Coordinates of C-alpha atoms and ligand atoms in Angstrom, one line a residue:
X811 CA -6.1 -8.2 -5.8
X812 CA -5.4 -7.7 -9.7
X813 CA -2.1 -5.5 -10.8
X814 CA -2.4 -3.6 -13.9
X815 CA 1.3 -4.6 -16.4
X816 CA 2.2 -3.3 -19.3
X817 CA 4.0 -5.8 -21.3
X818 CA 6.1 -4.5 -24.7
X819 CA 6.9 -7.0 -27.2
X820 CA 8.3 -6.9 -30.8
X821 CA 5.8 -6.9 -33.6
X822 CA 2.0 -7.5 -33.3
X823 CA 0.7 -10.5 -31.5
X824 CA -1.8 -12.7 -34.4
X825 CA -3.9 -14.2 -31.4
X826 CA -6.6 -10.6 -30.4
X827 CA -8.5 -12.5 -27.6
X828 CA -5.6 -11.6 -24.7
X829 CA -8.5 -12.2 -21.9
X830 CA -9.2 -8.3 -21.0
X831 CA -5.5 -6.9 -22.1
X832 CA -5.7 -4.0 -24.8
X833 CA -3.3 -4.3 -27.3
X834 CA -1.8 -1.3 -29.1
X835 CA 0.7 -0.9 -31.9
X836 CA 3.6 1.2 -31.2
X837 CA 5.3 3.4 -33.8
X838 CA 8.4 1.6 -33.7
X839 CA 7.1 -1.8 -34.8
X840 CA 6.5 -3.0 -31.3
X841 CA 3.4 -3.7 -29.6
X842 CA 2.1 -2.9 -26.1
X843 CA -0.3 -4.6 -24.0
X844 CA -2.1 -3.4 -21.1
X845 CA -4.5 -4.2 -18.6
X846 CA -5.4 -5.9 -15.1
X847 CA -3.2 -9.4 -14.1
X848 CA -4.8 -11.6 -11.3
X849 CA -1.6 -13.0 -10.1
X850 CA 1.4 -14.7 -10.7
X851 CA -0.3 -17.5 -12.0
X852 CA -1.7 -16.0 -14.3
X853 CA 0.8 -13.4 -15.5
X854 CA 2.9 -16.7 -16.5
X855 CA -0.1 -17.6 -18.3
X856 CA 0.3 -15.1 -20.2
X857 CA 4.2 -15.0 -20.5
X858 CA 3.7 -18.5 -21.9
X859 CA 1.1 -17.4 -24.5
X860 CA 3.2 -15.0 -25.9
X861 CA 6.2 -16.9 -25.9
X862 CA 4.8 -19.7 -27.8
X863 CA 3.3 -17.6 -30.2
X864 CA 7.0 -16.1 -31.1
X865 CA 6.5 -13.2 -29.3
X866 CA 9.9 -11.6 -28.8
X867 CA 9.3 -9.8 -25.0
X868 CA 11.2 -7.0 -24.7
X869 CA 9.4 -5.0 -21.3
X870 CA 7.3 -6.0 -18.5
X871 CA 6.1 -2.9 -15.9
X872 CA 4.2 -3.4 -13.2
X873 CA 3.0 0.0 -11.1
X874 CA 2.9 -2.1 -8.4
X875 CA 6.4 -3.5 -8.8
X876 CA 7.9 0.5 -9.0
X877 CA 8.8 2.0 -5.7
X878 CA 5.8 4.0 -4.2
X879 CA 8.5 6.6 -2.9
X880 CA 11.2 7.2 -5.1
X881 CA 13.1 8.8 -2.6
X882 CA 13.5 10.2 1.1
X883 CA 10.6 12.5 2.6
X884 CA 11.4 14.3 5.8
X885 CA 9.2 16.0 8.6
X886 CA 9.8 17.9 11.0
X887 CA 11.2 14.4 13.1
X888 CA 11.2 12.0 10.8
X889 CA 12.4 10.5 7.6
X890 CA 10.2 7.9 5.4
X891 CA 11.9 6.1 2.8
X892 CA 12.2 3.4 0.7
X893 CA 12.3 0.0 2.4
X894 CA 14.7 -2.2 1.4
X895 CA 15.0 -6.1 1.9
X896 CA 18.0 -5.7 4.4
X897 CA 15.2 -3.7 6.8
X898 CA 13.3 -7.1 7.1
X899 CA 15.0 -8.1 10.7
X900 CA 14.6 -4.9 12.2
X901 CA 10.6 -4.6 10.9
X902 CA 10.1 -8.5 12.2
X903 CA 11.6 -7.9 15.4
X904 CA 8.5 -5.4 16.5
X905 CA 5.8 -6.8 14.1
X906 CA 5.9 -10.0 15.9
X907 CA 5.3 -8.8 19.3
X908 CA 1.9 -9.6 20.3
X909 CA 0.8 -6.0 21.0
X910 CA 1.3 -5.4 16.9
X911 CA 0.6 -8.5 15.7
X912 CA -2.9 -8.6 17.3
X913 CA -4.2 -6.1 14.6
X914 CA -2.2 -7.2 11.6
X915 CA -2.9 -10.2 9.3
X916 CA 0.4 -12.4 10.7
X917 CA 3.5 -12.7 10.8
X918 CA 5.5 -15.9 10.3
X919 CA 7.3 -16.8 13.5
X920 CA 10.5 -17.3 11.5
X921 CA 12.3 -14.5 10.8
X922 CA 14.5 -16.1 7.8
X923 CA 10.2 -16.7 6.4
X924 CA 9.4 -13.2 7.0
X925 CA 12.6 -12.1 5.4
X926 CA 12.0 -14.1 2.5
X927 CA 8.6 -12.5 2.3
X928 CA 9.6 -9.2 2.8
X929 CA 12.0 -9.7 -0.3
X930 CA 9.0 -9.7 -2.6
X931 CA 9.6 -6.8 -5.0
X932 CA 5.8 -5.8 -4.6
X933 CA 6.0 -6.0 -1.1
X934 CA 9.1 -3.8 -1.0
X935 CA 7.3 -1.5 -3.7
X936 CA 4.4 -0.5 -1.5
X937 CA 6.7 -0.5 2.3
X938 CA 7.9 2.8 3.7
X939 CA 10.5 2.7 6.7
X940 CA 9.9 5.6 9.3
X941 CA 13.3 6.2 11.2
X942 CA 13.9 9.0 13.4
X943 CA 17.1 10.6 13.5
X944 CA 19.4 10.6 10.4
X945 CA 22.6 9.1 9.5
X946 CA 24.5 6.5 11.7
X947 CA 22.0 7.3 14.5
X948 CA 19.2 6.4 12.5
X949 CA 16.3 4.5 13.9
X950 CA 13.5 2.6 12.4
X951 CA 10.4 3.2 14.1
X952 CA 7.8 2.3 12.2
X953 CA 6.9 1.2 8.6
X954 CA 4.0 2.2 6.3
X955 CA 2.1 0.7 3.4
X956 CA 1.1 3.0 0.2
X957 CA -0.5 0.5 -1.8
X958 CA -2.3 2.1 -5.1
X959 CA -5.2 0.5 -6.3
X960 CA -7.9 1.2 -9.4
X961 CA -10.9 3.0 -8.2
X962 CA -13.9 1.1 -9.4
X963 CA -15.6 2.1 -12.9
X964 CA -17.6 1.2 -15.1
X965 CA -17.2 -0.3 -18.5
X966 CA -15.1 1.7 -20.8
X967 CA -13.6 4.1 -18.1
X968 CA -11.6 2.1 -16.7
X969 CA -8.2 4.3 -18.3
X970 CA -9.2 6.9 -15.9
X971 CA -9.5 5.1 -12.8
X972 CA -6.8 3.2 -13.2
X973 CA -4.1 3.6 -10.3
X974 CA -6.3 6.6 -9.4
X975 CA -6.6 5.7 -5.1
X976 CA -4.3 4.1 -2.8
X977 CA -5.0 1.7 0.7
X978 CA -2.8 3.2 3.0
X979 CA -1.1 1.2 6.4
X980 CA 1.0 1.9 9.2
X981 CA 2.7 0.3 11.8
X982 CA 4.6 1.4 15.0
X983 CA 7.6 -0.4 17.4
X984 CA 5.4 0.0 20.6
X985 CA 9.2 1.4 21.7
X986 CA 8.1 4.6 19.3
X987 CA 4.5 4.4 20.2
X988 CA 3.2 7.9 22.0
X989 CA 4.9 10.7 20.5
X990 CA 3.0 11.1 17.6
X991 CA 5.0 9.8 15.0
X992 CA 2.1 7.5 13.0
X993 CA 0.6 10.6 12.7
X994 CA 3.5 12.8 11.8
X995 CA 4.8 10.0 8.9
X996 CA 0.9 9.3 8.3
X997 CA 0.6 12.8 7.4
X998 CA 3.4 13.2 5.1
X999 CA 2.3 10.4 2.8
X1000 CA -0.8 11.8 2.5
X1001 CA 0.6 15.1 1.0
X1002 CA 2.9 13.4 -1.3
X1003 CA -0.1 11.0 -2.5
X1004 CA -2.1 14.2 -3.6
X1005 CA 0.6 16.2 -3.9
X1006 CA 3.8 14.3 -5.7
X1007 CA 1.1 11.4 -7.3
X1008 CA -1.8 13.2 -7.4
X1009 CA -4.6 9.9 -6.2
X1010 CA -7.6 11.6 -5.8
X1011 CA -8.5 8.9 -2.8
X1012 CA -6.8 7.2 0.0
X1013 CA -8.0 4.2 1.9
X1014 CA -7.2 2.6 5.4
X1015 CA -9.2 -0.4 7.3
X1016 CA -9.1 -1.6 10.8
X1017 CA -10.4 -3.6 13.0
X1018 CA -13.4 -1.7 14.8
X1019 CA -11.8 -2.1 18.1
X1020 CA -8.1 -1.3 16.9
X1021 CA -8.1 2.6 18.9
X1022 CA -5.1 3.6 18.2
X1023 CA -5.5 3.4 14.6
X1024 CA -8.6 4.5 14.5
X1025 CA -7.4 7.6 16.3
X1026 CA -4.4 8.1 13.8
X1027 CA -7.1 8.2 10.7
X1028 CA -9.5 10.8 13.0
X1029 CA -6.2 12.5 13.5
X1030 CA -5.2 12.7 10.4
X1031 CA -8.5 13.7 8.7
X1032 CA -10.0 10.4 7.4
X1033 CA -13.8 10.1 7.3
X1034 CA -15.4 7.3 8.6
X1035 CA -16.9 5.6 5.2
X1036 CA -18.0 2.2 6.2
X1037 CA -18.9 0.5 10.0
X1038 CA -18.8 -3.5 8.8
X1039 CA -20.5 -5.7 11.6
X1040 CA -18.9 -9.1 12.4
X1041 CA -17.2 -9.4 8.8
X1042 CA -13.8 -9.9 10.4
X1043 CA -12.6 -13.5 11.6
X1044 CA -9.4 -12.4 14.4
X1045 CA -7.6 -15.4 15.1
X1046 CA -9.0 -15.4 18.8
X1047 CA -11.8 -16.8 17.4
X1048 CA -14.0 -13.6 17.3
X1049 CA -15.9 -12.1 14.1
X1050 CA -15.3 -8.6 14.6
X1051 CA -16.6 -5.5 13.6
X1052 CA -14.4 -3.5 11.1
X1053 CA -14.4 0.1 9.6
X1054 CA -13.3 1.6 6.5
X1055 CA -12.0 5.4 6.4
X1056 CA -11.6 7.2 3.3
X1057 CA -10.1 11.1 2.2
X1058 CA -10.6 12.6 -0.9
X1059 CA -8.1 15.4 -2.6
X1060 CA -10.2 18.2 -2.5
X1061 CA -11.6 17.3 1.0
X1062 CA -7.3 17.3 2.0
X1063 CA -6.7 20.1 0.1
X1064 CA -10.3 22.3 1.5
X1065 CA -9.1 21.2 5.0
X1066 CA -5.4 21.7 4.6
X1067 CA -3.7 23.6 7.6
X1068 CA -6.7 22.5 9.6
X1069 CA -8.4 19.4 9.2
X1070 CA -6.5 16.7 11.4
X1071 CA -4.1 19.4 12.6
X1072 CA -5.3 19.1 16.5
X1073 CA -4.0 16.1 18.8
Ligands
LIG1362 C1 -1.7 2.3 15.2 C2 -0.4 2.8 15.8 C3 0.6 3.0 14.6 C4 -0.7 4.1 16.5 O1 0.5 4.5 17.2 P1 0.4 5.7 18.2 O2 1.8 5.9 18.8 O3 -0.7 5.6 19.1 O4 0.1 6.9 17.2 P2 1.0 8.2 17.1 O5 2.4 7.9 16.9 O6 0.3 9.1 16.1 O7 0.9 8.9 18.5 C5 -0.3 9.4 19.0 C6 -0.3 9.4 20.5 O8 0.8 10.0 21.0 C7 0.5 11.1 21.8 N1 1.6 12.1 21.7 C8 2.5 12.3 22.6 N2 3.4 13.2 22.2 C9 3.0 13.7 21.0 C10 3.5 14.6 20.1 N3 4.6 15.3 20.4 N4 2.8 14.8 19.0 C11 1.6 14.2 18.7 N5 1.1 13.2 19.6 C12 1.8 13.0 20.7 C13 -0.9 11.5 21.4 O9 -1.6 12.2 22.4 C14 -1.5 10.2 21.0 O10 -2.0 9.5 22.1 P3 -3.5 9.0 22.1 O11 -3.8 8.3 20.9 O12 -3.5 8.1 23.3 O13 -4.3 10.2 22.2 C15 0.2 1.7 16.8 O14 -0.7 1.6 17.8 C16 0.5 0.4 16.2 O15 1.5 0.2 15.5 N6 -0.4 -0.6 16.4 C17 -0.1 -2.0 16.0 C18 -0.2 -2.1 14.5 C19 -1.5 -1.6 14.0 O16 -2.6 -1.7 14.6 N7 -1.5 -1.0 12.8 C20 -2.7 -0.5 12.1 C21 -3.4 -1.6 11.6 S1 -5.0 -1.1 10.9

């Protein structure tokens, strides 16, 4: 998936084929472009380009490089935060059981190659720890994903859908399963994506046969957009059967107080 940057430099680059970047002069002599990066690959690409062309680069920013949550959100038993690369062992230690694991996309079976993983500033960007309980008796239950994405546009509105949705991902310690906490923490980041970053769409996919999650995106409100047949390879072998749920702002905000309130 492509990341939009933002990359400052001094002065105005000579070279105006930068393969789909805008460029714009600032006021203060610098330039900024901006647009939609494949991957690392080719954000070095780039780097390169501009370096040889004595481009002075004075800012890269990636959205998806900047914490999703800048800071703690609590519920009524629950507190999601920022994750942090020192939360690696306890988030391996429950993603690798079997029970989890079975729905997810893997997990290495070394915990010093998930850590290193884990490390990755985009994956720390988009990871939310739930832990129940504050302070020294603090608990990590659970983490979540807020990943924000472009909604798709057409040519020349592409400004305005940019960053404009967000996939959204959860997993539970089957020790924390059963109380309700996906769907409390679920919840939560649901109001603060319309609410604090105002999206106007959130995503989450599954596995067809994956219950319990489908349950937590009934619970929470999430409509049923797509039913995929046999698009899914698991590593048992099986193509399976996958959905796609979806939730607008307005349909959160017309159902607030009562939409995915009930159990
Ligand atoms: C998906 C997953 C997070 C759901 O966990 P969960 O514990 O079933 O979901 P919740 O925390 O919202 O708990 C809801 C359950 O607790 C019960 N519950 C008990 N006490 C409750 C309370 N006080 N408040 C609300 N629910 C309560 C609910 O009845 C519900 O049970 P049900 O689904 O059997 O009806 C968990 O199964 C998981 O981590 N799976 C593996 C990873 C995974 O599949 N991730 C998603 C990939 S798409």
């Amino acid at each position: 998936m492509s990341t939009t940057y933002t990359i400052r430099i001094a002065g105005l680059p000579l070279d105006e084929n930068w393969s789909g970047l805008t460029i714009a002069p600032n006021h203060d002599g610098t330039s900024t472009l901006t647009g939609e990066i494949r991957d690392q690959a080719e954000l070095h690409a780039v780097l390169a380009r501009l370096h040889e062309s004595g481009a002075t680069l004075m800012e890269l920013h990636s959205a998806a490089l900047s914490p999703v949550l800048a800071g703690p959100l609590r519920t009524a038993r629950l507190t999601l935060r920022p994750a942090v690369a020192d939360d690696a062992t306890a988030i391996w230690a429950y993603r690798r059981l079997d029970s989890v694991d079975q729905w997810l996309t893997g997990i290495p079976s070394d915990p010093d190659v998930f850590r290193a993983m884990f490390a990755d500033p985009a994956r720390l960007a988009r990871t939310i720890v739930v832990e129940h309980g504050s302070g020294a008796r603090a608990t990590v239950v659970g983490d979540l994903m807020l990943r924000r994405e472009d909604g798709w546009s057409q040519l020349g509105m592409a400004d305005e859908a940019r960053g404009s949705q967000a996939e959204l991902g959860w997993v539970l310690d089957p020790a924390h399963q059963g109380h309700g906490y996906a769907t409390e923490a679920v919840r939560e980041l649901i109001r603060y994506a319309f609410d604090d970053l105002g999206l106007r769409r959130l995503v989450a996919n599954a596995f067809h046969d994956n219950d319990a999650s489908v349950r937590v995106m009934e619970r929470v409100g999430m409509r049923r957009e797509v039913h995929m047949v046999r698009d899914s390879l698991h590593r048992s072998g099986r193509w399976m059967d996958s959905v796609a749920y979806g939730l607008l702002d307005d349909e959160w905000r017309a159902g607030h107080g009562s939409v995915g309130e009930s159990r």
